[in-house]
Structure formats: structure tokens, C-alpha cells
Short mmCIF file of C-alpha atoms in Angstrom, two decimals:
data_model
loop_
_atom_site.label_atom_id
_atom_site.label_comp_id
_atom_site.label_asym_id
_atom_site.label_seq_id
_atom_site.Cartn_x
_atom_site.Cartn_y
_atom_site.Cartn_z
CA ARG A 1458 194.01 188.26 -30.95
CA THR A 1459 192.29 189.05 -34.57
CA HIS A 1460 188.60 188.00 -33.07
CA ASP A 1461 187.37 188.21 -36.73
CA MET A 1462 189.75 185.78 -37.97
CA ASN A 1463 189.87 182.01 -37.92
CA THR A 1464 192.93 180.39 -38.35
CA ALA A 1465 194.22 176.57 -38.98
CA ASN A 1466 197.52 175.12 -39.29
CA TRP A 1467 197.63 173.43 -42.48
CA ILE A 1468 200.28 170.52 -41.53
CA PRO A 1469 201.89 168.15 -44.19
CA ASP A 1470 202.55 164.56 -43.32
CA LEU A 1471 206.04 164.87 -43.50
CA PHE A 1472 205.65 167.43 -40.47
CA MET A 1473 204.07 165.12 -38.62
CA LYS A 1474 206.80 161.87 -39.52
CA ARG A 1475 209.36 164.02 -38.36
CA MET A 1476 207.74 165.46 -35.28
CA GLU A 1477 207.00 161.72 -34.00
CA ALA A 1478 211.05 160.87 -34.98
CA ARG A 1479 212.02 163.56 -33.37
CA GLY A 1480 213.59 165.37 -36.25
CA THR A 1481 213.82 168.96 -37.38
CA TRP A 1482 212.23 170.95 -39.84
CA THR A 1483 212.92 173.88 -42.10
CA LEU A 1484 211.01 177.38 -42.04
CA PHE A 1485 211.39 179.04 -45.42
CA ARG A 1486 210.45 182.38 -47.02
CA SER A 1487 206.95 181.59 -48.83
CA ASN A 1488 208.10 183.88 -51.95
CA GLN A 1489 210.95 181.43 -52.52
CA THR A 1490 209.00 178.46 -52.01
CA PRO A 1491 205.62 179.40 -53.81
CA ASP A 1492 205.17 175.86 -55.31
CA LEU A 1493 204.96 174.00 -51.81
CA HIS A 1494 201.69 175.49 -51.48
CA GLU A 1495 200.27 173.49 -54.68
CA LEU A 1496 201.89 170.52 -53.90
CA TYR A 1497 200.82 167.32 -51.34
CA GLY A 1498 201.91 163.83 -50.49
CA LYS A 1499 205.13 162.55 -52.25
CA LYS A 1500 205.48 165.64 -54.48
CA PHE A 1501 205.50 167.73 -51.71
CA GLU A 1502 208.22 166.03 -49.88
CA GLU A 1503 210.44 165.53 -52.52
CA ARG A 1504 210.29 169.76 -53.18
CA TYR A 1505 210.80 170.52 -49.60
CA VAL A 1506 213.93 168.06 -49.00
CA HIS A 1507 214.80 169.63 -52.14
CA TYR A 1508 214.54 173.39 -50.50
CA GLU A 1509 216.60 172.09 -47.49
CA LEU A 1510 219.10 170.96 -49.41
CA LEU A 1511 219.25 174.34 -51.06
CA ALA A 1512 218.92 176.10 -47.94
CA GLU A 1513 222.21 173.99 -46.54
CA GLU A 1514 224.05 175.00 -49.61
CA GLY A 1515 223.49 179.17 -49.11
CA LYS A 1516 221.03 179.14 -52.17
CA SER A 1517 218.33 179.99 -50.31
CA GLN A 1518 217.16 180.93 -46.95
CA GLY A 1519 215.93 178.39 -44.40
CA GLN A 1520 216.01 178.14 -40.56
CA LYS A 1521 216.05 174.78 -39.03
CA ILE A 1522 214.35 174.12 -35.53
CA GLU A 1523 212.93 170.82 -33.70
CA ALA A 1524 209.98 170.10 -34.90
CA LEU A 1525 208.70 168.96 -31.80
CA GLU A 1526 208.93 172.19 -30.51
CA LEU A 1527 207.09 173.88 -33.31
CA TRP A 1528 204.49 171.03 -32.52
CA LYS A 1529 204.95 172.29 -28.52
CA LYS A 1530 204.33 175.84 -29.71
CA MET A 1531 201.18 175.06 -32.15
CA LEU A 1532 199.32 173.25 -29.09
CA SER A 1533 200.13 176.14 -26.50
CA MET A 1534 198.72 178.34 -28.95
CA LEU A 1535 195.86 176.33 -29.61
CA PHE A 1536 194.94 176.33 -25.88
CA GLU A 1537 195.53 179.61 -24.75
CA THR A 1538 193.58 181.33 -27.83
CA GLY A 1539 191.95 178.54 -29.61
CA HIS A 1540 193.88 179.36 -32.76
CA PRO A 1541 195.21 178.14 -35.04
CA TRP A 1542 193.18 174.85 -35.74
CA ILE A 1543 194.63 171.88 -36.75
CA THR A 1544 194.43 170.48 -40.16
CA PHE A 1545 196.24 167.76 -42.15
CA LYS A 1546 196.90 168.85 -45.91
CA ASP A 1547 197.81 165.45 -47.10
CA ALA A 1548 194.66 163.79 -45.81
CA CYS A 1549 192.21 166.47 -47.46
CA ASN A 1550 193.99 166.32 -50.89
CA ILE A 1551 194.94 162.78 -51.41
CA ARG A 1552 191.72 161.52 -50.01
CA SER A 1553 189.70 164.42 -52.25
CA PRO A 1554 187.57 163.13 -55.62
CA GLN A 1555 188.43 166.29 -57.13
CA ASP A 1556 192.38 165.87 -57.14
CA HIS A 1557 192.55 165.95 -61.31
CA VAL A 1558 191.08 169.23 -61.39
CA GLY A 1559 192.83 171.38 -58.70
CA VAL A 1560 194.49 171.43 -55.13
CA ILE A 1561 192.98 172.29 -51.54
CA HIS A 1562 194.43 175.22 -50.17
CA SER A 1563 192.35 175.10 -46.58
CA SER A 1564 189.00 173.99 -45.07
CA ASN A 1565 186.37 176.66 -43.94
CA LEU A 1566 185.68 178.17 -41.32
CA CYS A 1567 184.00 175.14 -39.44
CA THR A 1568 186.50 172.55 -41.02
CA GLU A 1569 184.05 170.33 -42.91
CA ILE A 1570 184.32 171.70 -46.22
CA THR A 1571 187.39 170.53 -48.00
CA LEU A 1572 187.33 171.96 -51.49
CA ASN A 1573 189.46 173.19 -54.23
CA THR A 1574 190.59 176.64 -54.56
CA SER A 1575 192.40 178.83 -57.00
CA GLN A 1576 192.37 182.23 -58.81
CA ASP A 1577 189.23 181.54 -60.64
CA GLU A 1578 187.16 179.67 -58.33
CA THR A 1579 186.32 180.44 -54.83
CA ALA A 1580 184.88 177.06 -53.20
CA VAL A 1581 180.92 176.98 -52.01
CA CYS A 1582 179.07 174.47 -50.46
CA ASN A 1583 175.48 174.18 -49.53
CA LEU A 1584 174.65 172.28 -46.55
CA GLY A 1585 171.92 170.45 -44.87
CA SER A 1586 171.79 167.75 -41.92
CA VAL A 1587 169.81 164.94 -41.68
CA ILE A 1588 168.47 164.36 -37.79
CA LEU A 1589 169.37 160.63 -37.13
CA GLU A 1590 167.12 160.37 -34.09
CA THR A 1591 164.27 160.66 -35.97
CA HIS A 1592 165.35 157.26 -38.20
CA LEU A 1593 165.23 154.76 -35.62
CA LEU A 1594 163.24 152.23 -35.44
CA PRO A 1595 161.84 151.02 -32.19
CA ASP A 1596 164.20 148.44 -31.29
CA GLY A 1597 166.80 151.17 -31.82
CA ASN A 1598 168.05 149.95 -35.07
CA LEU A 1599 168.24 152.36 -38.64
CA ASP A 1600 165.21 152.48 -40.42
CA HIS A 1601 166.83 152.31 -43.75
CA LYS A 1602 163.66 152.95 -45.72
CA LYS A 1603 162.91 156.25 -44.41
CA LEU A 1604 166.91 157.16 -44.24
CA ARG A 1605 167.02 156.24 -47.98
CA GLU A 1606 163.75 158.11 -48.47
CA THR A 1607 164.82 161.46 -46.25
CA ILE A 1608 168.33 161.61 -48.37
CA ARG A 1609 167.18 161.00 -51.79
CA MET A 1610 164.98 164.50 -51.12
CA ALA A 1611 167.59 166.16 -49.11
CA VAL A 1612 170.37 165.46 -51.92
CA ARG A 1613 167.53 166.62 -54.57
CA ALA A 1614 166.95 170.04 -52.78
CA LEU A 1615 170.79 170.97 -52.15
CA ASP A 1616 171.48 170.48 -55.99
CA ASN A 1617 168.56 172.78 -56.56
CA VAL A 1618 170.34 175.43 -54.54
CA ILE A 1619 173.16 175.57 -57.02
CA ASP A 1620 170.87 176.47 -59.84
CA ILE A 1621 168.60 179.05 -57.86
CA ASN A 1622 171.30 180.23 -55.35
CA PHE A 1623 172.65 184.09 -55.55
CA TYR A 1624 176.54 184.63 -55.98
CA PRO A 1625 178.37 187.53 -55.19
CA THR A 1626 181.38 186.76 -57.28
CA LYS A 1627 182.00 185.22 -60.64
CA ALA A 1628 184.68 183.22 -59.14
CA ALA A 1629 181.72 181.30 -56.43
CA GLU A 1630 179.73 180.69 -59.29
CA THR A 1631 181.98 179.23 -61.67
CA SER A 1632 183.26 177.07 -58.86
CA ASN A 1633 179.79 176.04 -57.80
CA ARG A 1634 178.02 175.36 -61.12
CA ARG A 1635 181.56 173.44 -62.98
CA HIS A 1636 182.03 171.01 -59.63
CA ARG A 1637 178.25 171.48 -58.01
CA PRO A 1638 179.25 170.44 -54.61
CA ILE A 1639 177.11 169.51 -51.71
CA GLY A 1640 177.49 168.81 -48.03
CA LEU A 1641 174.79 166.50 -46.31
CA GLY A 1642 175.39 165.89 -42.82
CA VAL A 1643 174.03 164.48 -39.75
CA MET A 1644 172.45 165.77 -36.10
CA GLY A 1645 171.30 163.98 -33.35
CA LEU A 1646 173.65 161.60 -32.97
CA ALA A 1647 174.08 161.98 -29.04
CA HIS A 1648 170.03 161.46 -28.52
CA SER A 1649 170.69 158.49 -31.23
CA LEU A 1650 172.67 156.69 -28.69
CA TYR A 1651 170.56 157.21 -25.69
CA LEU A 1652 167.41 155.96 -27.67
CA ARG A 1653 169.79 152.54 -28.13
CA GLY A 1654 171.13 152.72 -24.58
CA HIS A 1655 174.63 153.25 -25.61
CA ALA A 1656 177.01 155.21 -23.78
CA PHE A 1657 178.85 157.52 -26.29
CA ALA A 1658 182.11 156.31 -24.53
CA SER A 1659 181.74 152.44 -25.55
CA SER A 1660 182.56 150.38 -28.58
CA GLU A 1661 178.93 149.91 -29.13
CA ALA A 1662 178.55 153.57 -29.93
CA VAL A 1663 181.57 153.52 -32.14
CA GLU A 1664 180.52 150.90 -34.24
CA PHE A 1665 177.17 152.71 -34.10
CA ASN A 1666 178.82 155.39 -36.00
CA ASP A 1667 180.49 152.97 -38.95
CA GLU A 1668 177.00 151.47 -39.45
CA ALA A 1669 175.12 154.97 -40.01
CA MET A 1670 177.87 156.73 -41.70
CA GLU A 1671 177.97 154.27 -44.01
CA ALA A 1672 174.14 154.16 -44.73
CA ILE A 1673 174.20 157.88 -45.26
CA ALA A 1674 176.80 157.82 -47.66
CA PHE A 1675 175.59 154.78 -49.21
CA TYR A 1676 172.06 156.50 -49.99
CA ALA A 1677 173.60 160.00 -50.58
CA TYR A 1678 175.93 158.65 -53.41
CA GLU A 1679 173.46 156.69 -55.01
CA ALA A 1680 171.02 159.61 -54.93
CA SER A 1681 173.81 162.11 -56.53
CA SER A 1682 174.06 159.18 -58.99
CA ASP A 1683 170.37 159.32 -60.09
CA LEU A 1684 170.46 162.94 -60.12
CA ALA A 1685 173.13 162.06 -62.90
CA ALA A 1686 171.07 160.01 -64.61
CA GLU A 1687 168.15 162.51 -64.44
CA ARG A 1688 170.02 165.56 -65.49
CA ALA A 1689 173.37 164.76 -66.47
CA PRO A 1690 176.88 164.56 -64.61
CA TYR A 1691 178.86 168.04 -63.16
CA SER A 1692 180.90 169.09 -65.89
CA SER A 1693 184.32 168.32 -64.34
CA TYR A 1694 183.23 164.65 -63.25
CA LYS A 1695 185.83 163.11 -66.18
CA GLY A 1696 188.85 161.98 -64.54
CA SER A 1697 187.64 162.38 -61.07
CA LYS A 1698 188.26 159.55 -58.22
CA TRP A 1699 184.35 159.09 -58.61
CA ASP A 1700 185.01 158.46 -62.60
CA ARG A 1701 188.34 156.17 -61.66
CA GLY A 1702 185.93 153.79 -59.76
CA LEU A 1703 187.39 155.03 -56.35
CA LEU A 1704 184.67 155.72 -53.56
CA PRO A 1705 185.74 157.57 -50.36
CA GLN A 1706 186.41 154.34 -48.28
CA ASP A 1707 188.73 153.20 -51.01
CA THR A 1708 190.79 156.19 -50.26
CA LEU A 1709 191.98 154.99 -47.19
CA ASP A 1710 194.41 152.82 -48.49
CA LEU A 1711 195.62 155.61 -50.91
CA LEU A 1712 196.29 157.66 -48.10
CA GLU A 1713 198.44 155.05 -46.27
CA GLN A 1714 200.28 154.39 -49.15
CA GLU A 1715 201.20 158.08 -49.70
CA ARG A 1716 202.06 158.52 -46.10
CA GLY A 1717 203.90 155.44 -45.59
CA VAL A 1718 202.24 155.22 -42.26
CA GLN A 1719 199.63 153.19 -41.18
CA VAL A 1720 196.11 154.52 -41.02
CA GLU A 1721 194.59 153.23 -37.74
CA VAL A 1722 190.79 152.77 -38.95
CA PRO A 1723 189.14 149.07 -39.70
CA ARG A 1724 188.24 148.77 -43.47
CA GLY A 1725 184.98 147.54 -44.65
CA GLY A 1726 181.34 148.15 -43.76
CA LYS A 1727 177.85 146.18 -43.43
CA MET A 1728 176.51 147.09 -47.08
CA ASP A 1729 177.09 145.90 -50.33
CA TRP A 1730 178.63 148.71 -52.42
CA THR A 1731 178.88 146.23 -55.57
CA PRO A 1732 175.30 147.45 -57.05
CA LEU A 1733 176.27 151.25 -56.39
CA ARG A 1734 179.59 150.95 -58.11
CA ALA A 1735 178.48 150.23 -61.26
CA LYS A 1736 175.49 152.39 -60.88
CA ILE A 1737 178.45 155.45 -60.47
CA ALA A 1738 180.23 153.63 -63.07
CA GLN A 1739 177.16 153.64 -65.67
CA GLN A 1740 175.63 157.09 -64.71
CA GLY A 1741 178.12 159.28 -63.01
CA MET A 1742 177.49 161.52 -60.24
CA ARG A 1743 175.63 165.00 -60.06
CA ASN A 1744 177.89 166.66 -57.30
CA SER A 1745 181.53 166.43 -57.13
CA ASN A 1746 181.40 166.12 -53.44
CA VAL A 1747 178.36 165.06 -51.61
CA LEU A 1748 178.76 164.67 -47.48
CA ALA A 1749 180.25 167.07 -45.05
CA ILE A 1750 179.28 167.16 -41.41
CA ALA A 1751 178.70 170.78 -40.12
CA PRO A 1752 178.36 171.78 -36.46
CA THR A 1753 174.50 172.73 -36.52
CA ALA A 1754 174.59 174.41 -33.06
CA THR A 1755 171.66 176.68 -34.26
CA ILE A 1756 169.23 174.40 -36.06
CA SER A 1757 169.76 171.51 -33.54
CA ASN A 1758 168.32 173.89 -31.08
CA ILE A 1759 165.72 174.88 -33.40
CA THR A 1760 164.60 171.00 -34.21
CA ALA A 1761 165.19 169.74 -30.61
CA THR A 1762 167.88 167.33 -31.23
CA SER A 1763 171.66 167.37 -30.25
CA PRO A 1764 174.14 169.09 -32.31
CA CYS A 1765 175.79 167.02 -35.27
CA ILE A 1766 178.24 164.40 -34.08
CA GLU A 1767 179.01 165.57 -30.05
CA PRO A 1768 178.77 164.34 -26.83
CA THR A 1769 176.47 166.05 -24.76
CA TYR A 1770 178.10 169.16 -23.35
CA LYS A 1771 175.98 169.25 -20.12
CA ASN A 1772 172.92 167.30 -19.19
CA LEU A 1773 171.71 170.78 -17.23
CA PHE A 1774 173.01 174.08 -18.59
CA VAL A 1775 171.49 177.78 -19.30
CA LYS A 1776 171.13 178.98 -22.86
CA SER A 1777 170.77 182.56 -23.76
CA ASN A 1778 169.58 184.02 -26.64
CA LEU A 1779 167.42 187.19 -27.72
CA SER A 1780 164.30 185.87 -25.85
CA GLY A 1781 166.23 185.77 -22.59
CA GLU A 1782 167.70 182.63 -20.85
CA PHE A 1783 166.05 179.06 -20.55
CA ILE A 1784 167.07 176.12 -18.52
CA VAL A 1785 168.01 173.20 -20.48
CA LEU A 1786 167.76 169.54 -19.12
CA ASN A 1787 168.79 166.42 -20.75
CA PRO A 1788 165.05 164.87 -21.49
CA PHE A 1789 166.64 161.31 -21.87
CA LEU A 1790 168.35 161.41 -18.24
CA VAL A 1791 165.01 162.44 -16.27
CA LYS A 1792 163.11 160.01 -18.30
CA ASP A 1793 165.48 157.57 -17.01
CA LEU A 1794 165.40 158.55 -13.48
CA LYS A 1795 161.75 158.66 -13.50
CA ALA A 1796 161.68 155.14 -14.85
CA ARG A 1797 163.59 153.96 -11.53
CA GLY A 1798 162.04 156.13 -8.89
CA LEU A 1799 164.87 158.61 -8.49
CA TRP A 1800 163.58 161.37 -9.51
CA ASN A 1801 162.61 163.71 -6.71
CA GLN A 1802 163.32 167.22 -5.15
CA GLU A 1803 166.38 165.65 -3.58
CA MET A 1804 167.76 164.69 -7.39
CA ILE A 1805 166.78 168.21 -8.86
CA ASP A 1806 168.92 169.80 -6.08
CA ASN A 1807 171.98 167.68 -6.69
CA LEU A 1808 171.82 168.18 -10.37
CA LYS A 1809 171.71 171.84 -9.90
CA TYR A 1810 174.24 171.67 -7.42
CA PHE A 1811 176.36 169.79 -9.67
CA ASP A 1812 175.77 170.99 -13.18
CA GLY A 1813 174.34 168.17 -14.21
CA GLU A 1814 177.51 165.83 -13.95
CA LEU A 1815 176.49 162.49 -12.21
CA LYS A 1816 179.59 161.26 -10.93
CA ASP A 1817 179.37 162.93 -7.38
CA ILE A 1818 175.52 162.32 -7.25
CA ASP A 1819 176.04 158.71 -4.80
CA THR A 1820 172.17 158.16 -5.48
CA VAL A 1821 172.63 157.60 -9.69
CA PRO A 1822 173.26 153.96 -10.85
CA ALA A 1823 176.45 153.25 -12.11
CA ASP A 1824 175.06 152.39 -15.64
CA LEU A 1825 173.50 155.80 -15.95
CA LYS A 1826 176.51 157.55 -14.61
CA ALA A 1827 178.42 155.90 -17.69
CA LYS A 1828 175.62 156.33 -20.15
CA TYR A 1829 175.20 160.32 -19.42
CA LEU A 1830 178.97 160.95 -18.97
CA THR A 1831 179.20 164.48 -20.59
CA ALA A 1832 181.88 166.10 -23.00
CA PHE A 1833 184.84 167.45 -20.75
CA ASP A 1834 184.65 163.47 -19.01
CA ILE A 1835 184.71 161.60 -21.88
CA ASP A 1836 188.31 160.14 -22.93
CA HIS A 1837 189.56 161.54 -26.24
CA ARG A 1838 190.03 158.35 -28.04
CA TRP A 1839 186.65 157.71 -27.82
CA ILE A 1840 185.88 160.89 -29.85
CA ILE A 1841 188.49 160.35 -32.33
CA GLU A 1842 187.70 157.05 -32.91
CA ALA A 1843 184.08 157.88 -33.38
CA ALA A 1844 185.13 160.14 -35.75
CA SER A 1845 187.76 158.03 -37.99
CA ARG A 1846 184.85 155.70 -38.70
CA ARG A 1847 182.42 158.42 -39.58
CA GLN A 1848 185.70 159.81 -41.97
CA LYS A 1849 186.14 156.37 -44.03
CA TRP A 1850 182.98 157.09 -45.47
CA ILE A 1851 182.99 160.90 -46.20
CA ASP A 1852 184.08 162.61 -49.09
CA GLN A 1853 184.59 166.11 -47.35
CA ALA A 1854 185.66 166.36 -43.84
CA GLN A 1855 183.84 166.97 -40.07
CA SER A 1856 183.52 169.49 -37.86
CA VAL A 1857 185.08 167.46 -34.78
CA ASN A 1858 185.46 169.34 -31.56
CA LEU A 1859 187.74 168.03 -28.77
CA TRP A 1860 187.72 168.79 -25.35
CA ILE A 1861 190.31 168.76 -22.69
CA LYS A 1862 189.43 169.62 -18.96
CA THR A 1863 192.32 170.83 -17.97
CA PRO A 1864 195.50 172.36 -19.64
CA ASP A 1865 198.00 169.51 -20.54
CA LEU A 1866 200.55 169.48 -22.82
CA LYS A 1867 201.27 165.52 -23.08
CA THR A 1868 197.68 164.58 -23.53
CA LEU A 1869 197.08 167.56 -26.16
CA SER A 1870 200.09 165.67 -27.86
CA HIS A 1871 198.32 162.76 -27.87
CA MET A 1872 194.95 164.20 -28.82
CA TYR A 1873 196.38 165.35 -32.05
CA ARG A 1874 198.63 162.63 -33.03
CA ALA A 1875 195.69 160.54 -32.52
CA ALA A 1876 193.66 162.40 -35.07
CA TRP A 1877 196.58 162.14 -37.61
CA HIS A 1878 196.99 158.21 -37.13
CA THR A 1879 193.45 157.69 -37.33
CA GLY A 1880 193.56 159.67 -40.99
CA LEU A 1881 190.88 162.64 -39.59
CA LYS A 1882 191.18 165.66 -42.55
CA THR A 1883 190.89 168.34 -39.83
CA THR A 1884 189.68 169.08 -36.31
CA TYR A 1885 187.68 171.98 -35.01
CA TYR A 1886 187.43 173.76 -31.57
CA LEU A 1887 189.82 172.82 -28.58
CA ARG A 1888 186.80 173.34 -25.93
CA SER A 1889 188.45 173.65 -22.53
CA LEU A 1890 186.58 174.49 -19.13
CA GLY A 1891 186.38 177.68 -17.34
CA ALA A 1892 188.28 178.56 -14.88
CA SER A 1893 185.04 179.31 -12.30
CA ASN A 1894 181.72 178.15 -12.25
CA ILE A 1895 178.26 180.10 -11.04
CA GLU A 1896 177.41 180.16 -7.60
CA LYS A 1897 174.56 178.21 -6.40
CA ALA A 1898 173.41 180.66 -3.79
CA THR A 1899 170.24 178.79 -3.71
CA ILE A 1900 170.86 175.32 -3.28
CA SER A 1901 171.83 173.71 -0.05
CA VAL A 1902 173.46 170.61 -0.82
CA LYS A 1903 175.31 168.89 2.61
CA LYS A 1904 178.64 166.74 1.47
CA GLU A 1905 181.57 165.61 3.52
CA VAL A 1906 184.56 167.53 2.10
CA ARG A 1907 188.01 166.67 2.58
CA ILE A 1908 190.71 169.63 3.12
CA LYS A 1909 193.55 168.54 1.63
CA ASP A 1910 195.65 171.68 2.40
CA ASN A 1911 194.70 171.66 6.00
CA PRO A 1912 197.44 174.22 8.04
CA GLU A 1913 197.66 171.80 10.87
CA GLY A 1914 198.97 168.84 8.76
CA GLY A 1915 196.78 165.65 7.35
CA ASP A 1916 193.63 165.29 6.37
CA THR A 1917 189.90 166.47 7.77
CA THR A 1918 186.88 165.79 6.81
CA ALA A 1919 184.43 168.89 7.18
CA PRO A 1920 180.69 168.55 6.66
CA PHE A 1921 179.01 171.72 5.69
CA ALA A 1922 176.10 173.38 3.30
CA ALA A 1923 177.11 174.32 0.17
CA THR A 1924 176.61 178.27 -0.53
CA ALA A 1925 177.75 181.01 -2.52
CA ALA A 1926 180.88 180.95 -0.87
CA ALA A 1927 181.84 177.59 -1.63
CA PRO A 1928 182.57 177.45 -5.63
CA ALA A 1929 182.70 174.56 -7.48
CA GLN A 1930 185.78 173.05 -8.72
CA ASP A 1931 186.58 169.59 -10.90
CA SER A 1932 185.04 167.48 -7.52
CA GLY A 1933 181.72 169.39 -7.49
CA VAL A 1934 182.15 170.61 -4.28
CA THR A 1935 185.44 172.30 -1.85
CA ALA A 1936 185.65 173.67 0.94
CA PRO A 1937 184.46 177.39 2.19
CA PRO A 1938 187.59 179.83 2.67
CA MET A 1939 189.21 178.34 5.70
CA PRO A 1940 191.14 181.08 7.87
CA ASN A 1941 195.17 180.23 8.55
CA ARG A 1942 195.26 178.61 4.64
CA THR A 1943 198.32 178.61 3.01
CA PRO A 1944 198.61 182.03 1.68
CA LYS A 1945 198.57 182.03 -2.35
CA LYS A 1946 202.13 181.87 -3.64
CA GLU A 1947 203.43 185.10 -5.28
CA TYR A 1948 204.89 184.71 -8.87
CA THR A 1949 207.73 186.28 -10.27
CA ALA A 1950 207.55 188.51 -13.52
CA GLU A 1951 208.92 185.77 -15.53
CA GLU A 1952 206.49 183.16 -14.00
CA LYS A 1953 203.38 185.26 -15.01
CA ARG A 1954 204.92 186.25 -18.47
CA VAL A 1955 205.32 182.83 -19.61
CA CYS A 1956 202.68 180.62 -21.55
CA SER A 1957 199.74 178.90 -19.45
CA ILE A 1958 200.96 175.50 -20.25
CA GLU A 1959 204.51 175.75 -19.34
CA ALA A 1960 203.86 177.63 -16.45
CA MET A 1961 201.81 175.38 -14.82
CA ARG A 1962 204.39 172.49 -14.42
CA ASN A 1963 205.93 174.87 -11.89
CA GLY A 1964 202.66 176.17 -10.19
CA GLY A 1965 202.78 179.09 -11.95
CA GLU A 1966 200.14 181.32 -13.83
CA CYS A 1967 200.45 183.73 -16.77
CA GLU A 1968 198.69 186.76 -16.89
CA ALA A 1969 195.80 185.50 -19.00
CA CYS A 1970 194.78 183.15 -16.18
CA GLN A 1971 195.02 185.72 -13.55
#
């Protein structure tokens, strides 16, 4: 209920392992276990177990609970309120290039910045994003020459910002000038996949995520190293993972060893990193951190591309800002429909009626339905798999939104467990669909609808013209209100009080849903 605060669960690997093993978790008083906040990996586990033994001996306070029940509570709160987000403490710290000078205690608001903080240092990161779709050749392959040129310019510009910036506090200035982190990201992924002819939910799309992020990482790290040769390495470079010959892709094995659980990400890539490794060893790095994928919701609108690494939210939606409301229609979809002779008034009306969703429009071919599947209809496994391939190359993290159409605790659990198993450092918003939809009072689309709750028994088929009296649901269309329908169930006070996810199992609703 604190609308201006954004909270996250900073989850250690030990908790995830115990939850999956159906073990217990002990809650401590933080003032009695202050060093746990400064530890991660195996050192955290050893110290945590030590505190558990002290609690069992009565030498400190601790409350044991079922780890699975705490996990369920986390997910229930996440779905109901949007907070706290799920972020992973050990993946952020073990894979950090700056593990030699401090600890990462949290991410930033959008979960893509994972930098050390302390009483003397407030993390600051300067961000920029490459528009991926403008760096494709006519055949859909990456234009490596253009991509390298853009990235080298962007890295130099972001490094300049560090010196010319205004810092509101001394701790922020100290941190930024000492470590010189930048966060170069990407946007336009969905548009790039359209141009290549790939559906977001496809193995081809996952492979392209891997290939594109590898190239971006290669040229960004190269640019930072060349700047170090020109301007000197950042001051805390000595002892960093860069200095120790460890690049971000190498740290997956470190995470796996420390965690004791397989990190399910294919290793390796397409480029030859040997010359770059030698260059970094000789020249050093100008920036402690170089890559981070930020949300880019606003700047992607300004530059007419798709937001960061997200799938298309809707093929048709209304965008509002201070200038008014604007209808946004997927131009790639229109182009493909026109190429097949399917762009006509009937198609326009169908798109409006079904909010741009294609699955219920019979005249749209199956391959286009797959290509233009939108975020809520894409299985979460594709989104997480693509994110894990990108995370392999990134020295910070990503703003990875996850999407769920209906509240389901089992699906949520599988979703976030998959994020942990594939080595993601953080996740961002959990997006869910609204319970109602806009009325289409000016559109008439005749459909046959099967009314499953016919009071006379059995299924009936009723053709009707969709009007404002017929609200759209998951199927796209439903029957208008019918007389003598089964009355809405009256819920007890207890059913209304419990959370929506638990209540839905028993057909109940919580007060928030009502």
C-alpha cells in the first residue's frame, strides 16, 4: 500500500534450495544477525546455519517456518500488490565484476542496476540503449560494422557523462568517479524479431537473443578497454574480475559451483573472444560495469521502436499522454496482412473488437497468429529462456517483466523457480490482465458463442451482434446477460477476507477483486 516505495525480496540461494527440498527457514532479528547482510554464497550459508544452531540452543531468537509456505506468501503478495519483486542476492554478487571492493545489497528500482553500496558510496549508473532493429542488414542478420560503431560512440558518451554530471551527494560522486559504471542496454528486440520473421515464442528467437547480446557485449567491453588505454582504467580496477581474467560469461560456472545446483544456460557463443581477453589484460577497463538493460518505455515511444527486450504488449492499444489519446497499431502486422490481401474493413473491425488479438480471428493464417502472439499469451518459459541467454553476457542485470493471464500459484512458482535455475539476477514487474475490458459500443461483429452455463442444461450456441452489453473476456467474446442465469454466489466473510489466489481455488473472491 506504499505507492511510492518499490520493494523487493533479496533472496539467497540457500532459501531457494530449502524451498525446493521442502525444508524449513528460520526468521531472525536483523539486529542479532547483522553480518548476514554483508555475506553471500557459501559464506552466507555457513553463517546462517551457525545462527540457526544458536537459536536452537536458546542463545538467540529465531522462528522456524516452512520455506514453501513463505515462498507461497511471497508469490501471493507479488500477485496481489505487485511487490515485493523477486531478486536473487547470490547471482548478483557472485557474478559481479566488483566483488573485490564490496557487496551488492539491492538492485535499483527497475532491477537492472546491480552495483556495490556502502555508507561511503551510493551507487550511480548512467544509462543508454541501442536500437537493435536499426542494426540489421536487409537479410535480417546483424550489421556488425554499424553495431560496433554505434556502441563505441555510446560507451564514450556515457563515460563522458560521469565527468560532467552533477552529483547531489558526496557518496554518489565518490562511487561514480571511483568505479565509473555505465549501463548500455538495448531496445527494439520485438521489432527485430518481426523483421527477421521470428515469433517471440520460438527457438529461433532465443538463439537471436543469444547472438545479439553477445555481439553487443563484445563491442561494449572492447570499447571500454580501448577507452582505458586512452584515458586510464577506473581506479578500483586492480583485483576486479576483469583484472583476474574473468568475463561475465565465465562467471556462470562460478555461480554453479557456489550454488551447488546446475545453472541451466548453454555456454559459449559465436564470436572469438581470445583477442578481446588479451586486450583487456593489457589495457584494463575504463568502466567497472558496462551493460544493463533498462525498461526504455518512454524513449522507445519517442524513437518509434519496441520497449527494451519485451514482447509486444498488444497489437492494438490506446496510449495516453498530456497531448491526448492515440491509437497504436502494430505496423508489422498491418504490413503482413496487406501483403496477403487480408487488410479490409472486416479485419479492422475484428482487430478493434478483439483488442488486436488474432487467435479468435478465423481469417488470420496460423503462422501470423504465432508471429504476432502478444505478451500474455506467450508461455513464460520462452521469456525466461531468452532472458537467461542475454544474462550470460551482461555484467549487470535486466528489467525482465513477467506476464500472467490468470492468477495461478503453481504457474507463478514455476515461473520464478525457472528464473532462478537459469541464472537470472533479477526480475521486474509481474504483469497481469485487468478483470474487465473496454466496451466496443460502435463495433458490430457477429460471432457464435457457446453458453456453457445454460440453466436448462447442456451447451447451446447463440449467434449475436457484439455490443456494449457484451463484455470481452479471455475468449474474446461472451454472451450478453441472459435471464434465469445461475445467481452470483454469496461469499462468506472469511472467503472475502482471504487472498485472491487462495480464494480462487474455492471459487471465492477477495475484497480487492470485488
